[in-house]
Tab-separated table of C-alpha atoms and ligand atoms in Angstrom:
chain	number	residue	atom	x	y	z
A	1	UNK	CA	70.634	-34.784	128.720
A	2	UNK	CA	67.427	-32.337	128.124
A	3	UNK	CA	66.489	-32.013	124.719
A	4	UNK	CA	64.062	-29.289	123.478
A	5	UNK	CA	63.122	-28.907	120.341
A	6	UNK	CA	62.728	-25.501	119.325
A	7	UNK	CA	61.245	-23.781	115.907
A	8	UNK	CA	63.048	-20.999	114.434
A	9	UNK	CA	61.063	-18.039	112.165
A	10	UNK	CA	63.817	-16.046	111.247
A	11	UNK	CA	61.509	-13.467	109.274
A	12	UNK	CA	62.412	-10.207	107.318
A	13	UNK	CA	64.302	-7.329	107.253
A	14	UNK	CA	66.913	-7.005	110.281
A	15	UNK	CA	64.988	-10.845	111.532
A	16	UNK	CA	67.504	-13.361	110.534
A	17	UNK	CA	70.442	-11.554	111.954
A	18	UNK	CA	68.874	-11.294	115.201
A	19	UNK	CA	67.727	-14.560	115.550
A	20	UNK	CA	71.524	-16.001	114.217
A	21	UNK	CA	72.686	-13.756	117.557
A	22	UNK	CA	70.027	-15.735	119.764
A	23	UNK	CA	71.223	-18.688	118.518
A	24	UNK	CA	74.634	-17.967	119.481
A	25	UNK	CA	73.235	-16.924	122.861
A	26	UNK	CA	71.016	-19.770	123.480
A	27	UNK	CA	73.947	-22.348	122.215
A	28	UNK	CA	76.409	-20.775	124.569
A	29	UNK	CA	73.413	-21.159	127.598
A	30	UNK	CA	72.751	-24.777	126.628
A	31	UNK	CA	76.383	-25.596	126.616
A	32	UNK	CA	76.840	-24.097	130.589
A	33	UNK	CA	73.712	-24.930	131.441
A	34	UNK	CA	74.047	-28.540	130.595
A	35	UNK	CA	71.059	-29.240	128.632
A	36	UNK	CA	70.489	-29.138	124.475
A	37	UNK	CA	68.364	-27.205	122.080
A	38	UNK	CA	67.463	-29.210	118.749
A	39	UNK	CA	66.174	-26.028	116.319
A	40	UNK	CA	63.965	-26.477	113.594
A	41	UNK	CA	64.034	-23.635	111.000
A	42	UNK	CA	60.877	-22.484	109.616
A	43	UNK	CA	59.727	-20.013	106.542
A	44	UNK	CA	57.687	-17.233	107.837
A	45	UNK	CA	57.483	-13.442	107.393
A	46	UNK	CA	57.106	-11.405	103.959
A	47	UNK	CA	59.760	-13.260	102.518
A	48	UNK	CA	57.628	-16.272	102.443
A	49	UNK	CA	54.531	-13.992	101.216
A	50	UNK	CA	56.506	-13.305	98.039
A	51	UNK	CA	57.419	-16.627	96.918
A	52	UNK	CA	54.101	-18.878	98.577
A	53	UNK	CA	51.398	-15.985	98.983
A	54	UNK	CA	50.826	-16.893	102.595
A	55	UNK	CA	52.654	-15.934	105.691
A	56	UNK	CA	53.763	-19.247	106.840
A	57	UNK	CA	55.395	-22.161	105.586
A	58	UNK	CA	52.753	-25.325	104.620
A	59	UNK	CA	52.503	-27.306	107.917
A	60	UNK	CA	54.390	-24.918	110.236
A	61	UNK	CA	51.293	-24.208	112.047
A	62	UNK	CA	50.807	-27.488	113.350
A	63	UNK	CA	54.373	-27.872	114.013
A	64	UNK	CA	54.647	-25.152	116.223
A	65	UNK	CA	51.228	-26.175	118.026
A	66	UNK	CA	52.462	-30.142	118.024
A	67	UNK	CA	55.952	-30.793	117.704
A	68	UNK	CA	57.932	-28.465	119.108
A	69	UNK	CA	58.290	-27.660	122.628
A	70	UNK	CA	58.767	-23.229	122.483
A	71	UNK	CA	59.336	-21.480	119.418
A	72	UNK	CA	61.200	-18.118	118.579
A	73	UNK	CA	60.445	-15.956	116.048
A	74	UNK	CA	61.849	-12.573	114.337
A	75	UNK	CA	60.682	-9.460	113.197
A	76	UNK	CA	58.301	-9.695	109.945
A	77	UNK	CA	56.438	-7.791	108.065
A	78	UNK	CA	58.556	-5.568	105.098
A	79	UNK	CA	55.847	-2.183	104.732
A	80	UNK	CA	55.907	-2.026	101.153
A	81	UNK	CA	54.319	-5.742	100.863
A	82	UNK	CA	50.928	-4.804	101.083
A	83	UNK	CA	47.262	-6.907	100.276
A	84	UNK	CA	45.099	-5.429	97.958
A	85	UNK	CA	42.948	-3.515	100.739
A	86	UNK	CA	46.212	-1.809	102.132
A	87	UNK	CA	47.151	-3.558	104.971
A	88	UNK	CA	50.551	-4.926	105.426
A	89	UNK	CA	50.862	-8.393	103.579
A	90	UNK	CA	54.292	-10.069	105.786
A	91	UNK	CA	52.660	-9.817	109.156
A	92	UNK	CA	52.882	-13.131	110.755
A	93	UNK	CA	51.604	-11.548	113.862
A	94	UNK	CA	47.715	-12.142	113.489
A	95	UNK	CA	48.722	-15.701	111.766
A	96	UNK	CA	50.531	-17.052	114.819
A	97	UNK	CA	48.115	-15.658	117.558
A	98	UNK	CA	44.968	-16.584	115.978
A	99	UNK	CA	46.273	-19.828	114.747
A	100	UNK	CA	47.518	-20.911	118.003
A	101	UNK	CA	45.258	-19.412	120.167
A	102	UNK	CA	48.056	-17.813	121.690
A	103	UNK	CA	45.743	-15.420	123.703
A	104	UNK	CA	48.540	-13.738	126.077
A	105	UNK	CA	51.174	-11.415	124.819
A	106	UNK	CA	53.468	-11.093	127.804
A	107	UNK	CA	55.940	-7.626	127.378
A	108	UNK	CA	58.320	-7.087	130.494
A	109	UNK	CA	59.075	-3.494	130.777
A	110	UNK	CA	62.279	-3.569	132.959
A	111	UNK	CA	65.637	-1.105	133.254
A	112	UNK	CA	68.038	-2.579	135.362
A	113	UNK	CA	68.532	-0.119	137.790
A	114	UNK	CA	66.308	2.987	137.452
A	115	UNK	CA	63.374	0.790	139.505
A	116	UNK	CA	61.038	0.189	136.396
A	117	UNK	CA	60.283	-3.317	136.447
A	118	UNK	CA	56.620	-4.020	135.150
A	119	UNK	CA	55.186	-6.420	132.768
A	120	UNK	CA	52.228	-5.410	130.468
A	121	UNK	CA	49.320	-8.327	129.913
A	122	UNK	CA	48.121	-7.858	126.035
A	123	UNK	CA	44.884	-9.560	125.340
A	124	UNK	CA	46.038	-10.975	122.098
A	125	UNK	CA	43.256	-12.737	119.899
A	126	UNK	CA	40.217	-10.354	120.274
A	127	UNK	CA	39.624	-6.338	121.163
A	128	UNK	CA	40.121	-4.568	118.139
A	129	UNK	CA	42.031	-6.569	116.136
A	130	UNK	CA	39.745	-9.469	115.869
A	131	UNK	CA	38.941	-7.241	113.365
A	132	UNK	CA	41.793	-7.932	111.035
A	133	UNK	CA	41.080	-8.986	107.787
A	134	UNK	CA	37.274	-8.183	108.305
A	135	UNK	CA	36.124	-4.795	108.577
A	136	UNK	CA	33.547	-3.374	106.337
A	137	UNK	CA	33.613	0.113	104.042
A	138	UNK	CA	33.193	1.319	100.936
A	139	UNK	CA	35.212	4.830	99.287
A	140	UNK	CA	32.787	6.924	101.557
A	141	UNK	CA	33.699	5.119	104.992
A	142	UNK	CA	35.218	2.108	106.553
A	143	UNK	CA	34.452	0.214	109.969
A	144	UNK	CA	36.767	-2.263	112.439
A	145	UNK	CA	34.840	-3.132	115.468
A	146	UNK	CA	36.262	-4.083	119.079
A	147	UNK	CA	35.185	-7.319	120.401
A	148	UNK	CA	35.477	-8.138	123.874
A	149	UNK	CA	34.144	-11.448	124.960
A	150	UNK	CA	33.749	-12.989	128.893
A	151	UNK	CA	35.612	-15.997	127.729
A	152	UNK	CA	38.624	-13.836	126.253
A	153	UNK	CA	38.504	-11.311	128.890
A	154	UNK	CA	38.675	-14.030	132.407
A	155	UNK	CA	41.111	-15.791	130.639
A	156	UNK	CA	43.174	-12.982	130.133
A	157	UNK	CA	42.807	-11.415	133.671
A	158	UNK	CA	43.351	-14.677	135.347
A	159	UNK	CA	46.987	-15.143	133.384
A	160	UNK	CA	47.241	-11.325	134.732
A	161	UNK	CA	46.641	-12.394	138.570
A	162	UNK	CA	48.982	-15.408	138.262
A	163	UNK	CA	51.573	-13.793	137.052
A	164	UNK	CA	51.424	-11.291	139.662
A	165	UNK	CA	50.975	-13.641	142.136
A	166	UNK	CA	54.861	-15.000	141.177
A	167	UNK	CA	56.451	-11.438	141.317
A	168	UNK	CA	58.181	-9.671	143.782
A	169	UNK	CA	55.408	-6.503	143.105
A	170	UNK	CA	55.654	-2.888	142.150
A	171	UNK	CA	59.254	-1.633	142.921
A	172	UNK	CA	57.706	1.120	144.178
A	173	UNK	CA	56.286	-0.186	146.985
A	174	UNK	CA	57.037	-3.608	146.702
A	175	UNK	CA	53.308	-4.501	147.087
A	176	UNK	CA	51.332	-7.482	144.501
A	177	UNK	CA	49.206	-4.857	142.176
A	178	UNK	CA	47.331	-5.516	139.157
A	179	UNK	CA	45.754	-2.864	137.063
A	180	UNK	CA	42.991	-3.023	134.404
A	181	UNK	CA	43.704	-0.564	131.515
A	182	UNK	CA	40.436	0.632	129.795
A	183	UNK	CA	38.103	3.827	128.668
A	184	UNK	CA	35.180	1.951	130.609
A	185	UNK	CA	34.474	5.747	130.678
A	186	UNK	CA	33.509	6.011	127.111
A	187	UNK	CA	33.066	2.147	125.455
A	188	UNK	CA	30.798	-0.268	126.912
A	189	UNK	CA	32.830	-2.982	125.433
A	190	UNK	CA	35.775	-1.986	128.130
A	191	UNK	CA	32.991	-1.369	130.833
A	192	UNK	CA	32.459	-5.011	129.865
A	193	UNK	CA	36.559	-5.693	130.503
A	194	UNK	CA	36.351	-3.701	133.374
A	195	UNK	CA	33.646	-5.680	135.092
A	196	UNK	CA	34.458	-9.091	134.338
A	197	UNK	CA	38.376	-7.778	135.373
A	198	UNK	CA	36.813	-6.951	139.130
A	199	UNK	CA	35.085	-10.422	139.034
A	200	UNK	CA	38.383	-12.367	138.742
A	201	UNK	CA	40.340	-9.842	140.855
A	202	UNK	CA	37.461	-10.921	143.604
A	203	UNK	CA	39.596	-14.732	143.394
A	204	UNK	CA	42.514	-12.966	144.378
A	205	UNK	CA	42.497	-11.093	147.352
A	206	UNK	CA	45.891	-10.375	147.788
A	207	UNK	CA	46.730	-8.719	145.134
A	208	UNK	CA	45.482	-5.504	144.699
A	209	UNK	CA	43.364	-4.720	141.957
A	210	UNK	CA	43.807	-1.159	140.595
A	211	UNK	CA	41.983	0.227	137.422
A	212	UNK	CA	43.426	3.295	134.973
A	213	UNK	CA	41.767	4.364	131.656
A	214	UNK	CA	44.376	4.006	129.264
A	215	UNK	CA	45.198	7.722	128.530
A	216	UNK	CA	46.551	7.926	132.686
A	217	UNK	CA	47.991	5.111	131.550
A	218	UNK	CA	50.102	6.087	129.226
A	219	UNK	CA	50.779	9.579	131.405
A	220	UNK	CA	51.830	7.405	134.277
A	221	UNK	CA	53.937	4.758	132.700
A	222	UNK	CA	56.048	7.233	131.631
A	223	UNK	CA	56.547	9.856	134.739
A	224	UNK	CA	55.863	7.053	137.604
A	225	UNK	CA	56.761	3.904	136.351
A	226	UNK	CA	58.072	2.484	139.806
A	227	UNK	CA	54.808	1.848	140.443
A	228	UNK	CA	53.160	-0.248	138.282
A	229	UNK	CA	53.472	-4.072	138.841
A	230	UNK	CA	52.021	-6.050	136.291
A	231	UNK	CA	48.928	-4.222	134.046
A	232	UNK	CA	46.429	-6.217	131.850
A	233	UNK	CA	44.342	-4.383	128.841
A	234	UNK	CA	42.532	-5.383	125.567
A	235	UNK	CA	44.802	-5.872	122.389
A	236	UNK	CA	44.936	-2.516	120.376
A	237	UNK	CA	45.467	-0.382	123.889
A	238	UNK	CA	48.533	-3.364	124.567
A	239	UNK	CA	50.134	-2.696	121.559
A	240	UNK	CA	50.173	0.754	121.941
A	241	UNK	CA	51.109	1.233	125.619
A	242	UNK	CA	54.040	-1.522	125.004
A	243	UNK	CA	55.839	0.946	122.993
A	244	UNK	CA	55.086	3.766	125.110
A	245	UNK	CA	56.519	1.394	128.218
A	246	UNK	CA	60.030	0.170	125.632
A	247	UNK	CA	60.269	4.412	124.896
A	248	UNK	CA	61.664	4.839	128.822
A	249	UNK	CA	63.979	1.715	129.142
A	250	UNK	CA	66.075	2.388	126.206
A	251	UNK	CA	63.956	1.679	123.197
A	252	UNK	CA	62.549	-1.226	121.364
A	253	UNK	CA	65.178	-3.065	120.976
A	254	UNK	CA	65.102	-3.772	124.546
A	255	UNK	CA	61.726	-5.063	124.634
A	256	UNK	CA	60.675	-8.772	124.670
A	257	UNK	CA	57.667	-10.263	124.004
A	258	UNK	CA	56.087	-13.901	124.723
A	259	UNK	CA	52.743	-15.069	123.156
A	260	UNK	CA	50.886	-17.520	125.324
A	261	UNK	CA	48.446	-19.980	124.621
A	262	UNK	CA	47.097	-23.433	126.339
A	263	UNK	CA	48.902	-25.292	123.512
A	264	UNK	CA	51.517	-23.118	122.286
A	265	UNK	CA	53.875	-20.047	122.648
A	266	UNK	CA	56.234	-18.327	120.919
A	267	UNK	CA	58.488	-15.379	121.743
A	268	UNK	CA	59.649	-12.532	119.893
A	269	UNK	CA	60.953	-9.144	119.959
A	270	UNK	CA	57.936	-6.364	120.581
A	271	UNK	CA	59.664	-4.211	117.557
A	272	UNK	CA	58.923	-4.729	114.220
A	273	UNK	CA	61.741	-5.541	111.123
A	274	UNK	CA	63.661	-2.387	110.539
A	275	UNK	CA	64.744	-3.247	106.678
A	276	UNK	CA	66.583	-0.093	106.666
A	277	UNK	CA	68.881	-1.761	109.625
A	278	UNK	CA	69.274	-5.010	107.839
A	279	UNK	CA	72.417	-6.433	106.966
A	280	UNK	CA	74.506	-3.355	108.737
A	281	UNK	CA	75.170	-5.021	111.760
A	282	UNK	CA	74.361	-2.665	113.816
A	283	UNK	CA	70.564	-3.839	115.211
A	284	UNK	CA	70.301	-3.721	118.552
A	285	UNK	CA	69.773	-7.637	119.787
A	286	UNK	CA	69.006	-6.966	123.087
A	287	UNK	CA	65.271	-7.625	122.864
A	288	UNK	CA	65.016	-11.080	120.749
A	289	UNK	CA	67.869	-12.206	123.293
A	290	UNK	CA	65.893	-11.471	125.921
A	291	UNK	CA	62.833	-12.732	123.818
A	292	UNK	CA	65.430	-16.211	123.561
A	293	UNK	CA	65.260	-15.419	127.596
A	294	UNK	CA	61.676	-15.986	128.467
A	295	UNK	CA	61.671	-18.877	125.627
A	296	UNK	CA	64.345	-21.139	128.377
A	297	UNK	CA	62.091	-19.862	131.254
A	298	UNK	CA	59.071	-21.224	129.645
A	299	UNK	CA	60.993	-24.524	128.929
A	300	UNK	CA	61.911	-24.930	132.661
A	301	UNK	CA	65.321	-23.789	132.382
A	302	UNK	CA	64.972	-20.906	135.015
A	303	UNK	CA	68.821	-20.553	135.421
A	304	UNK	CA	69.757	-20.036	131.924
A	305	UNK	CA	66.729	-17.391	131.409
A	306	UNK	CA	68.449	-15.462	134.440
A	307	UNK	CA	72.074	-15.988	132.829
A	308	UNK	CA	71.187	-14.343	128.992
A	309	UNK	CA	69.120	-11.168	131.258
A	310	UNK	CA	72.369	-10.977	133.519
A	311	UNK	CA	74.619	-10.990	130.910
A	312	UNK	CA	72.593	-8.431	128.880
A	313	UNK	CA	72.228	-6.236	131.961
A	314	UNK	CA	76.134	-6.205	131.902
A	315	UNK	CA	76.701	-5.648	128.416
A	316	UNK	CA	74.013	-3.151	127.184
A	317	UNK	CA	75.542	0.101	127.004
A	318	UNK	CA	74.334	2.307	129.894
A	319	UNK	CA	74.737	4.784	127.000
A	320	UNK	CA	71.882	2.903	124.833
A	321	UNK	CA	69.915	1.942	128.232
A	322	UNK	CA	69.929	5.765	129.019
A	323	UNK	CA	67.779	6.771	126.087
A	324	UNK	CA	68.584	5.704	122.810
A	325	UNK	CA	65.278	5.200	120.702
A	326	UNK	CA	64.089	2.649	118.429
A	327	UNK	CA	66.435	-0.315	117.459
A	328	UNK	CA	69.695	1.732	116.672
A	329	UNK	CA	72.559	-0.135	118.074
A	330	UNK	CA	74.202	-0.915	120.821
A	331	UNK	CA	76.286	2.643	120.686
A	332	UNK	CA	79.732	0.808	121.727
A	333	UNK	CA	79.869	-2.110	119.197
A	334	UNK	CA	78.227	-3.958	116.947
A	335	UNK	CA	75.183	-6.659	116.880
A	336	UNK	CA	77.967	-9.018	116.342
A	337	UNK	CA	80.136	-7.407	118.974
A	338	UNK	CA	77.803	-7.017	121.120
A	339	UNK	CA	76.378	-10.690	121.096
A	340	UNK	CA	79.481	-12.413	121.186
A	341	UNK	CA	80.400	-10.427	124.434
A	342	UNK	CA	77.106	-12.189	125.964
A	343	UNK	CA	77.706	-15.156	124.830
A	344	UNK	CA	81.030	-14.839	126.696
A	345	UNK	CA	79.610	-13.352	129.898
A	346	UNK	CA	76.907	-16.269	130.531
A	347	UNK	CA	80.117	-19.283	129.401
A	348	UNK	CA	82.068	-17.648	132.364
A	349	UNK	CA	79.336	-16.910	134.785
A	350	UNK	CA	77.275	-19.595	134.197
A	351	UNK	CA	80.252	-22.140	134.538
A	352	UNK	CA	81.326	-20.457	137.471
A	353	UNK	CA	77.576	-20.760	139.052
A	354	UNK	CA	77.675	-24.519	138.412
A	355	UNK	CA	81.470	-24.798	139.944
A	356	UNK	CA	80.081	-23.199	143.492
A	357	UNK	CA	79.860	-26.231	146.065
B	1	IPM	C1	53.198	-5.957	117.735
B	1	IPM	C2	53.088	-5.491	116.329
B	1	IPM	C3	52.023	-6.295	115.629
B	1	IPM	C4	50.677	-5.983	116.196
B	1	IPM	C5	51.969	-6.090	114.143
B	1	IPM	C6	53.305	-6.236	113.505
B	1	IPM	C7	50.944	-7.011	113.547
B	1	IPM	O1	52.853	-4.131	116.262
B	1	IPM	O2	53.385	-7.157	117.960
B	1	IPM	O3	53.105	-5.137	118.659
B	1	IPM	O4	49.980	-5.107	115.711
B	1	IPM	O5	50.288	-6.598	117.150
B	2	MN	MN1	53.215	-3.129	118.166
């Protein structure tokens, strides 16, 4: 039988909880699927900045990079653990994607069944976060700068077009689209995205290359949605358009995220840890299951992906995929509920797939 070995950063605040309900998920998928998942738990998150003063576990780094074949990762980062400059101290965000190069952060925006099916392209290792941990200032002023390189940008683009070239386009119009996200109009570091964007779009001539600055952006993802296929933009516009995108398809807590490099990738929920959520079982799960989703796809186990988004699709209130905001809960049930009625779903669907002549 399959075996993948998979790490496990359970995090902080409403993290372990979640990940204990992927668990569940992916352990019910395994078992129909007929293949096994070996997980390896790792210490990560602001937990592990309390006790150790660093974000990560000693050697964790290298065992995500070397050893294990996908791993999947909570919510970290408590806000009142802060450095000495202010910033927030449990991020293991800027950690993991520097450390593994993971240069893609991949965040479907999908509603089953209001036509909004697009997936946003973060540029995850440079734009204005290459900037963490380094800007300059004094009491009178302080300065990040936004770094956009050719190397970091035609990498980016490229994962952009091949993803697009594997989707079944805008639901819209059904037609192949990618579009750069930018203010090429004001920064000559995006003018710089913008171009070498139209370069690699030149490679791929049948997919339509579109461009947007990032304020039409934001307009349009949220009264025209249908149309947008698969969009690709530098880091700090990425993270904030990916919430703007989980705000019309019932929150955060429906919103997955995978981070993509040559040698590594990890997935994780696009919200953040919630501490006021943790421990009343009410989280919403949706997302790091769906996060556990792209994991199995990225380990070549297509069916099972489909089986956890299926089974979510069902179970999801169509009360919390109407509109509820943030992580708050699945509105009929609890996390625990409301996993364990997945996990059920995909053991008699999936069984049921595999019992079809
Ligand atoms: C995200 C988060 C992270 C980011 C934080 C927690 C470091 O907001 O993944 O979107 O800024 O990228
Ligand atoms: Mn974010």
């Amino acid at each position: 039988m399959k075996t993948y070995l998979v790490g496990l950063i359970p995090g902080d605040g409403i993290g372990p909880e979640l990940i204990d309900a992927a668990v569940a998920v992916l352990s019910a998928t395994a078992t129909a699927g007929g293949f096994a998942l070996d997980f390896r738990w790792e210490d990560g998150g602001a937990g592990t900045y309390r006790h150790a003063g660093a974000n990560l576990g000693i050697g964790a780094l290298e065992r995500i990079r070397d050893t294990y074949h996908a791993t999947l990762k909570g919510p970290a980062g408590l806000p009142e653990v802060r450095k000495p400059d202010g910033t927030e101290a449990g991020v293991l965000g800027g950690v993991l994607r520097r450390g593994l190069d993971a240069y893609a952060n991949i965040r479907p925006v999908r509603h089953h069944g209001a036509g909004i099916d697009y997936v946003l392209v973060r540029e995850n290792t440079e734009g204005l976060y290459a900037s963490r941990d380094a800007g300059v200032g004094n009491d009178w002023a302080h300065a990040d700068q936004l770094l956009v390189t050719r190397a970091g940008t035609e990498r980016i683009v490229r994962k952009a077009f091949e993803l697009a070239a594997g989707r079944g386009g805008a639901p819209a119009d059904g037609v192949q689209r990618v579009t750069c996200v930018d203010k090429s109009n004001v920064l000559r570091s995006y003018a710089f995205f913008r171009r070498i964007f139209t370069e690699v779009a030149a490679d791929h001539p049948d997919i339509e290359a579109c461009y947007q600055y990032a304020d039409a952006a934001a307009y349009q993802l949220v009264t025209c949605p249908e149309r947008f296929d698969v969009l690709v933009m530098e880091n700090f516009i990425g993270d904030i358009l990916s919430d703007v995108g989980a705000a019309t398809v019932g929150g955060l807590g429906m919103c997955p995220a995978a981070n993509m490099g040559d040698a590594a990738a990890y997935f994780e929920p696009a919200h953040g840890s919630a501490p006021d959520l943790a421990g009343t079982n009410s989280a919403n799960p949706a997302a790091q299951i769906l996060a556990a989703a792209m994991m199995l796809d990225h380990l070549g186990q297509p069916k099972g992906a489909q089986a956890i988004r299926s089974a979510v699709d069902a179970v999801a209130p169509a009360a919390l995929l109407a509109g509820a905001a943030g992580c708050t809960p699945p509105a009929t049930g609890s996390l625990r509920h409301c996993t364990e009625q997945i996990c059920a779903h995909i053991s008699s669907h999936m069984v049921d797939a595999a019992a079809q002549p």
